[in-house]
GROMACS .gro file of C-alpha atoms in nm:
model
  276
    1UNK     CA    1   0.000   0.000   0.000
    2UNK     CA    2   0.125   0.341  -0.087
    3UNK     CA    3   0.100   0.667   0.073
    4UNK     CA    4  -0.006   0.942  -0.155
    5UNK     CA    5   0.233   1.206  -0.190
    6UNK     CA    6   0.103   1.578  -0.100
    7UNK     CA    7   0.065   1.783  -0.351
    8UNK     CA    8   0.155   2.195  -0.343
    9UNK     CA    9  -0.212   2.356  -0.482
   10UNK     CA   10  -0.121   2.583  -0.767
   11UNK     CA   11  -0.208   2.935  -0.711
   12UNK     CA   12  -0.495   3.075  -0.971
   13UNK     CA   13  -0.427   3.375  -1.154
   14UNK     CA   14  -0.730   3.637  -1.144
   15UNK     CA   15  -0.853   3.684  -1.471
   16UNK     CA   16  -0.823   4.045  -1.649
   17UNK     CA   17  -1.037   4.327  -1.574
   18UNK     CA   18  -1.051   4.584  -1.801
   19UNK     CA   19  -0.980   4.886  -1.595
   20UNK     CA   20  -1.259   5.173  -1.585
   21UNK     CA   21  -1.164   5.491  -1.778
   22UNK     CA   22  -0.995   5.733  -1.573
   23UNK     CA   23  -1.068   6.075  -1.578
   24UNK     CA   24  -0.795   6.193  -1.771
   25UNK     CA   25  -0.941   5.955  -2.052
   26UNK     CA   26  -1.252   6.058  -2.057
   27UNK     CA   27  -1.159   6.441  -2.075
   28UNK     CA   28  -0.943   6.333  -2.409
   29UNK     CA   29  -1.206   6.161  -2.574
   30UNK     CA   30  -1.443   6.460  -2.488
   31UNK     CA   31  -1.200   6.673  -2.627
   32UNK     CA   32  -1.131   6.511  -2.903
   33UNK     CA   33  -1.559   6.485  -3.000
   34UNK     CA   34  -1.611   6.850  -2.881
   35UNK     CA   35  -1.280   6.940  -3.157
   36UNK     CA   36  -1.450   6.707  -3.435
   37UNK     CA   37  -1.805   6.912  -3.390
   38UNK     CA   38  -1.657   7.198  -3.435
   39UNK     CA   39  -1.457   7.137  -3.751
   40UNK     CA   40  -1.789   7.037  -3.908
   41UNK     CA   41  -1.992   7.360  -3.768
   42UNK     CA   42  -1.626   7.625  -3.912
   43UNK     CA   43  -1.686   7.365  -4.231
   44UNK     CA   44  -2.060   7.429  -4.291
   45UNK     CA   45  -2.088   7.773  -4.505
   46UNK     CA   46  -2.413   7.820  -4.349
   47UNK     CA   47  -2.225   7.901  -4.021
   48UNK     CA   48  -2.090   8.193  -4.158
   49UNK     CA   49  -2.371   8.329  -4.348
   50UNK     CA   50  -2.597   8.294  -4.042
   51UNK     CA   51  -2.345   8.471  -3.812
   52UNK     CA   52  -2.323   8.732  -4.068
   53UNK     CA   53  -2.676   8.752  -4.096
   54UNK     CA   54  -2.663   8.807  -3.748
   55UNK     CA   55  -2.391   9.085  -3.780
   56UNK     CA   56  -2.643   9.234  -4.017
   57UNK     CA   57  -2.955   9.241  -3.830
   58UNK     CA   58  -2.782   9.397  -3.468
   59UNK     CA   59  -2.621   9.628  -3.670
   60UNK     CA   60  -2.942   9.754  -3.891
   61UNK     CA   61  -3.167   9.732  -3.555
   62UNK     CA   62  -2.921   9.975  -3.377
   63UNK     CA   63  -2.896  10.216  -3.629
   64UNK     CA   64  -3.289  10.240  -3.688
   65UNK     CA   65  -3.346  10.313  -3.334
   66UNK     CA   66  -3.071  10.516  -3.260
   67UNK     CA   67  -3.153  10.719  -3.574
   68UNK     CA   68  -3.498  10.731  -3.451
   69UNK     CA   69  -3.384  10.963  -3.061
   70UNK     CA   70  -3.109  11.088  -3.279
   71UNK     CA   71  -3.445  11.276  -3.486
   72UNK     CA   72  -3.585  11.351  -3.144
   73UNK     CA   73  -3.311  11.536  -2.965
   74UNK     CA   74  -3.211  11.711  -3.336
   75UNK     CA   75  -3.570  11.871  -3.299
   76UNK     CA   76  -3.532  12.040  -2.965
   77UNK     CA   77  -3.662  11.704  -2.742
   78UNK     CA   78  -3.412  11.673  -2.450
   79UNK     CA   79  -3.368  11.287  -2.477
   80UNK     CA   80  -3.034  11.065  -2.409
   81UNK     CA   81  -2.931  10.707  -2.477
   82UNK     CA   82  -2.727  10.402  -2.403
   83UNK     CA   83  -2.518  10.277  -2.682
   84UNK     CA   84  -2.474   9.912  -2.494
   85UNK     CA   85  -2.883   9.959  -2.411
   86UNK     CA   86  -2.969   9.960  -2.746
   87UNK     CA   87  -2.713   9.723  -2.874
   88UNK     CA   88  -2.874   9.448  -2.599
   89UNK     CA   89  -3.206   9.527  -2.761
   90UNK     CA   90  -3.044   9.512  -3.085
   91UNK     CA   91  -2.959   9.122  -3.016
   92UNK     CA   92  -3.253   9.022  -2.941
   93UNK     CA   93  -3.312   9.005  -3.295
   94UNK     CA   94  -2.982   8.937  -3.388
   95UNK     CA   95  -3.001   8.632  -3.198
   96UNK     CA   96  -3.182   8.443  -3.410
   97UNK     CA   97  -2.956   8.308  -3.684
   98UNK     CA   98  -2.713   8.251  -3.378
   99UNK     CA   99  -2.961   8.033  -3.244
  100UNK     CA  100  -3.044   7.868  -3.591
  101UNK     CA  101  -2.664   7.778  -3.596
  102UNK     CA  102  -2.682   7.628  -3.244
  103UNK     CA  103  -2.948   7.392  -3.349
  104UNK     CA  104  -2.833   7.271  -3.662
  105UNK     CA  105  -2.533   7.175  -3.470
  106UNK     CA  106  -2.785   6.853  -3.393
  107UNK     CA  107  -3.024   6.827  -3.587
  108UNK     CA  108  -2.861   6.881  -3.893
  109UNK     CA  109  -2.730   6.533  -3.814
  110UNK     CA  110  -3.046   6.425  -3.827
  111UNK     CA  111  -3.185   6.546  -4.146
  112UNK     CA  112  -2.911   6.370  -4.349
  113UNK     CA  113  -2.856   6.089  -4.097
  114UNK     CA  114  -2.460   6.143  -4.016
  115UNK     CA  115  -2.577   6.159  -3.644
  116UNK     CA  116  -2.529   5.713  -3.719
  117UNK     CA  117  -2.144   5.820  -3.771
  118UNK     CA  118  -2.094   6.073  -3.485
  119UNK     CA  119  -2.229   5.757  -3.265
  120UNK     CA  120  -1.982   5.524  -3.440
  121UNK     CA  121  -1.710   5.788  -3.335
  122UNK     CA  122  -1.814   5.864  -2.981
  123UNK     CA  123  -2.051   5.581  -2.875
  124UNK     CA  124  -2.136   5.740  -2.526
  125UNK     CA  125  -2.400   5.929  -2.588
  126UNK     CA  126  -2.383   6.145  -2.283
  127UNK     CA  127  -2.078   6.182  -2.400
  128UNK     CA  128  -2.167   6.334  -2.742
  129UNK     CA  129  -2.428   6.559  -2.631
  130UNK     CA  130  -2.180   6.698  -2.435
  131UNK     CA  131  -1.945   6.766  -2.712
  132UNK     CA  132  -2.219   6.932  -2.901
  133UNK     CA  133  -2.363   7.152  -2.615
  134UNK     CA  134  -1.934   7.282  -2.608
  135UNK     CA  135  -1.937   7.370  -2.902
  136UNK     CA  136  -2.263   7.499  -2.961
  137UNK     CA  137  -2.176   7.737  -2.626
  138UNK     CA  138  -1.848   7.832  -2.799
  139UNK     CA  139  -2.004   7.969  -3.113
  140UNK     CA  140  -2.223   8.151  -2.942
  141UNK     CA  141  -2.036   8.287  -2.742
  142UNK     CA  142  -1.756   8.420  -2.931
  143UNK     CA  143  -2.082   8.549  -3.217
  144UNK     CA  144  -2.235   8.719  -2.875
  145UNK     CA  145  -1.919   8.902  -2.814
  146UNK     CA  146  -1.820   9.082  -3.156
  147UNK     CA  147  -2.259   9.129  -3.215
  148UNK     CA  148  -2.218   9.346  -2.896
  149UNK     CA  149  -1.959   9.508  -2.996
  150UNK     CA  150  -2.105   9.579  -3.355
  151UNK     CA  151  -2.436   9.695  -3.228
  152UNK     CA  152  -2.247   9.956  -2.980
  153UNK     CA  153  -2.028  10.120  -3.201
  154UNK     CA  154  -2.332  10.158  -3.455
  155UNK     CA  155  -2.527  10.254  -3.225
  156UNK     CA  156  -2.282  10.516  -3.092
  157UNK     CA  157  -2.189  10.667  -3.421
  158UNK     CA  158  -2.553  10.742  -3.469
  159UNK     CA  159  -2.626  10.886  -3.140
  160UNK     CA  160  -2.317  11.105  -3.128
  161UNK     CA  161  -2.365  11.335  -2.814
  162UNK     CA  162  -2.645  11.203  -2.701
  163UNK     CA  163  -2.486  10.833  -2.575
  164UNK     CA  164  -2.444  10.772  -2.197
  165UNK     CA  165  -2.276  10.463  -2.225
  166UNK     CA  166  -2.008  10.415  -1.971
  167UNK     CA  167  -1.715  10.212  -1.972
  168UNK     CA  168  -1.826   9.990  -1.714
  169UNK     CA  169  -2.177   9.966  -1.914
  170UNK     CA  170  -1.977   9.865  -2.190
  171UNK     CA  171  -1.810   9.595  -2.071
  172UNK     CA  172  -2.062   9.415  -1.925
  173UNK     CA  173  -2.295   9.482  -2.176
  174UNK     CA  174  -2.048   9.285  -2.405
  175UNK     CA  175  -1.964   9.025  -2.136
  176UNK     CA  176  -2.304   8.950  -2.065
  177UNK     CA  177  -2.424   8.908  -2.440
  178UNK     CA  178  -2.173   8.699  -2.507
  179UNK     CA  179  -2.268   8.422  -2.214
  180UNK     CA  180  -2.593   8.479  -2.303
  181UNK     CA  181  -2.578   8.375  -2.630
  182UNK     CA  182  -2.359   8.100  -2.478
  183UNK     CA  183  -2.603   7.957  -2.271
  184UNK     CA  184  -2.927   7.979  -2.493
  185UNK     CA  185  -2.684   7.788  -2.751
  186UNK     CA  186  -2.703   7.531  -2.516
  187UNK     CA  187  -3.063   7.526  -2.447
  188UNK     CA  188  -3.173   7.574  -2.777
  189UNK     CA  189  -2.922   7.268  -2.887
  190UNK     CA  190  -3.106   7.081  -2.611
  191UNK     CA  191  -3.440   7.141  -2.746
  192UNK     CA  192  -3.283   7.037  -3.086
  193UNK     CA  193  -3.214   6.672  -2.931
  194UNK     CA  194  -3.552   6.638  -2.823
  195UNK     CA  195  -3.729   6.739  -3.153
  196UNK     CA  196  -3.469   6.636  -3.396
  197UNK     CA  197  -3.626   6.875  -3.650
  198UNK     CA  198  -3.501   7.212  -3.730
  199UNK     CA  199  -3.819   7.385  -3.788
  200UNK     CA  200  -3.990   7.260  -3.515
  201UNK     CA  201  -3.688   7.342  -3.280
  202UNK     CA  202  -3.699   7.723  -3.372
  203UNK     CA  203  -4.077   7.742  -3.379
  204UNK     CA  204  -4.043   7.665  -2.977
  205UNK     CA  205  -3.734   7.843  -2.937
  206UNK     CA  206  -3.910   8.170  -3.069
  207UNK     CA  207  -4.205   8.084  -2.825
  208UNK     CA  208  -4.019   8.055  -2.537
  209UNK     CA  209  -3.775   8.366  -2.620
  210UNK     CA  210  -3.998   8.588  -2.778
  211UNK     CA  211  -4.349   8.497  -2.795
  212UNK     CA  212  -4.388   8.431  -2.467
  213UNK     CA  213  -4.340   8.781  -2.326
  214UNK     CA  214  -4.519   8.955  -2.638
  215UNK     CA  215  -4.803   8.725  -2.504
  216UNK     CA  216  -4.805   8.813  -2.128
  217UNK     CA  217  -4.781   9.190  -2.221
  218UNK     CA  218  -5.111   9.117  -2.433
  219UNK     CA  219  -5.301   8.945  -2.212
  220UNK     CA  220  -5.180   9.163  -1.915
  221UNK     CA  221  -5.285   8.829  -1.695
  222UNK     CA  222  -5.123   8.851  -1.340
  223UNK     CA  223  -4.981   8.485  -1.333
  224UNK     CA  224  -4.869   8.479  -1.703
  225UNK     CA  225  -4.669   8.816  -1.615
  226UNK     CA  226  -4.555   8.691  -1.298
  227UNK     CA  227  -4.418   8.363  -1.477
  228UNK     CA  228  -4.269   8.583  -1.725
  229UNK     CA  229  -4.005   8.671  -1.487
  230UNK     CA  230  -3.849   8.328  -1.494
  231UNK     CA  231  -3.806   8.279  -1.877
  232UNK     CA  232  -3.447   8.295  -2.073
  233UNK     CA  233  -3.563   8.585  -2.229
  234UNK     CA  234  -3.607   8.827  -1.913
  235UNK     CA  235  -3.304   8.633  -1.756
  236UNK     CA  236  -3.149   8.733  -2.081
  237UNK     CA  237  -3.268   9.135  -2.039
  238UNK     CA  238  -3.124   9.117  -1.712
  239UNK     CA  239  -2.781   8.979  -1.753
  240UNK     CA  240  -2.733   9.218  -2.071
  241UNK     CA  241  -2.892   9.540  -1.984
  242UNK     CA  242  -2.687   9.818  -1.831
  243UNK     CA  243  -2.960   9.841  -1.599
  244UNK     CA  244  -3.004   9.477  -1.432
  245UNK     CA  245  -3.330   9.410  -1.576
  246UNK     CA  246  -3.571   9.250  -1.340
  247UNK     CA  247  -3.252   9.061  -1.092
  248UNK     CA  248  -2.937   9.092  -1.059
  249UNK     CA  249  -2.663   8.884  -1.279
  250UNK     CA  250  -2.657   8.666  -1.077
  251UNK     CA  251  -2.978   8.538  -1.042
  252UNK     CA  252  -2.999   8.566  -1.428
  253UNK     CA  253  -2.720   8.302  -1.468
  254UNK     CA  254  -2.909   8.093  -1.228
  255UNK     CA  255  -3.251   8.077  -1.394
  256UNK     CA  256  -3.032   8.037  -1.772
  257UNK     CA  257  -2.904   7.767  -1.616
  258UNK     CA  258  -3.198   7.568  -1.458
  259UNK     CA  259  -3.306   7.628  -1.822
  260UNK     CA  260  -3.012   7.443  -1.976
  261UNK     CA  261  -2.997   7.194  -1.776
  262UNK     CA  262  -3.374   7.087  -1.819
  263UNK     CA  263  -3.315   7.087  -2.176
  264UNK     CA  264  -2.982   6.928  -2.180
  265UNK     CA  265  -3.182   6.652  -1.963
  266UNK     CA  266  -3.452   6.630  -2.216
  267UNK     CA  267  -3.230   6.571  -2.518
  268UNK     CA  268  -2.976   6.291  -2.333
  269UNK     CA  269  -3.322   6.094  -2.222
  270UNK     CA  270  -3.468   6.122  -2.622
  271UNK     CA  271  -3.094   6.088  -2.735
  272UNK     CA  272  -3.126   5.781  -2.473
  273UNK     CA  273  -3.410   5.621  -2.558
  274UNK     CA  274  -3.430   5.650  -2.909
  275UNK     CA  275  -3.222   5.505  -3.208
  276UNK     CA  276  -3.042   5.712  -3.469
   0.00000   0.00000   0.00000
């Protein structure tokens, strides 16, 4: 009879995990999806005939309504004016090709179905919203900035004499535009997941920034003016204007945001849930 010999177990070697993305990693691929959107938006010549459509409509708007208290104080009325004021007003039509450019940033995807590709490239969707909503922010941002500037040196060449604006007005007159345009970029892009049409993406994006108020005034209702005071559009007034609007700048960045991020929500759930 034999006694078996003892054998040594042989350790097991753990099998491979595949190690979550660090941080750093997921910053580079962001990066590198927020610099392939915007190649394609410098790429697209629409870009640059909306933004100088935009260029062209501040500009025009300033002029017409400076013109119009230049007239009054040239025949003996003792009126005065903000250059930065009326450029601010001035954007609010200039906006809208901005805007335009924001959406298409999505659903131009859509319409001729290269969204399929941008998920091939960047497969987190999360991920490519994000990208888009960058570089939608960027453009509108650096378009806010030089439509400010346009609209105030029109405006100030017309008015002569008769401008108030202030250094200080100026500059945040310019500052605020241009992170206004920023973050309505973003919500409008937002909007532009949802819908995934272009036309029905403005159509609401006019309601909320424009109709909206012009109903409220109409209707003179108490709790449709009193909601008023929480759409982008008065944030908007009250981040550009000179004055402060309704709040503060503060508050104004707070109730833009809240905006954006309910959109930005809105788009990654339909983005989400639905296929290309």
């Amino acid at each position: 009879m034999t006694t078996p010999t003892p054998t040594t177990p042989t350790p097991t070697t753990p099998a491979p995990t595949t190690p979550a993305p660090s941080l750093r990693a997921a910053l580079a691929s962001t990066s590198a999806a927020a610099s392939a959107e915007w190649i394609k938006l410098r790429s697209l010549r629409f870009t640059w005939f909306a933004l100088l459509g935009a260029a062209a409509l501040t500009v025009v708007f300033a002029v017409v309504v400076a013109a119009s208290i230049s007239a009054s104080a040239a025949n003996g009325y003792d009126v005065t004016a903000s250059a930065a004021a009326l450029a601010a007003q001035a954007v609010t039509v200039g906006q809208l090709p901005v805007l335009m450019v924001a959406v298409t940033v999505v659903t131009g995807e859509y319409a001729d179905a290269s969204i399929r590709l941008s998920l091939r490239q960047t497969p987190l969707r999360g991920q490519l919203l994000l990208a888009k909503t960058l570089v939608a922010a960027a453009a509108g941002f650096c378009a806010g900035v030089p439509l400010a500037v346009a609209g105030m040196v029109a405006a100030r060449v017309v008015l002569g004499t008769a401008d108030t604006t202030s250094w200080d007005e100026a500059w945040r007159t310019v500052l605020g535009i241009g992170g206004y345009l920023a973050l309505v970029s973003a919500l409008v892009l937002g909007i532009g997941a949802i819908t995934r049409s272009t036309i029905v993406s403005v159509l609401v994006s006019l309601l909320l920034l424009l109709a909206a108020p012009l109903l409220a005034q109409m209707t003179r209702a108490g709790w449709l003016e009193a909601a008023t005071t929480y759409l982008p559009s008065t944030a908007g007034t009250a981040l550009t204007s000179p004055e402060g609007g309704a709040y503060g700048a503060g508050a104004a960045l707070a109730v833009l945001a809240v905006w954006v991020l309910l959109a930005q929500l809105g788009g990654y759930v339909a983005l989400w849930l639905r296929d290309a």
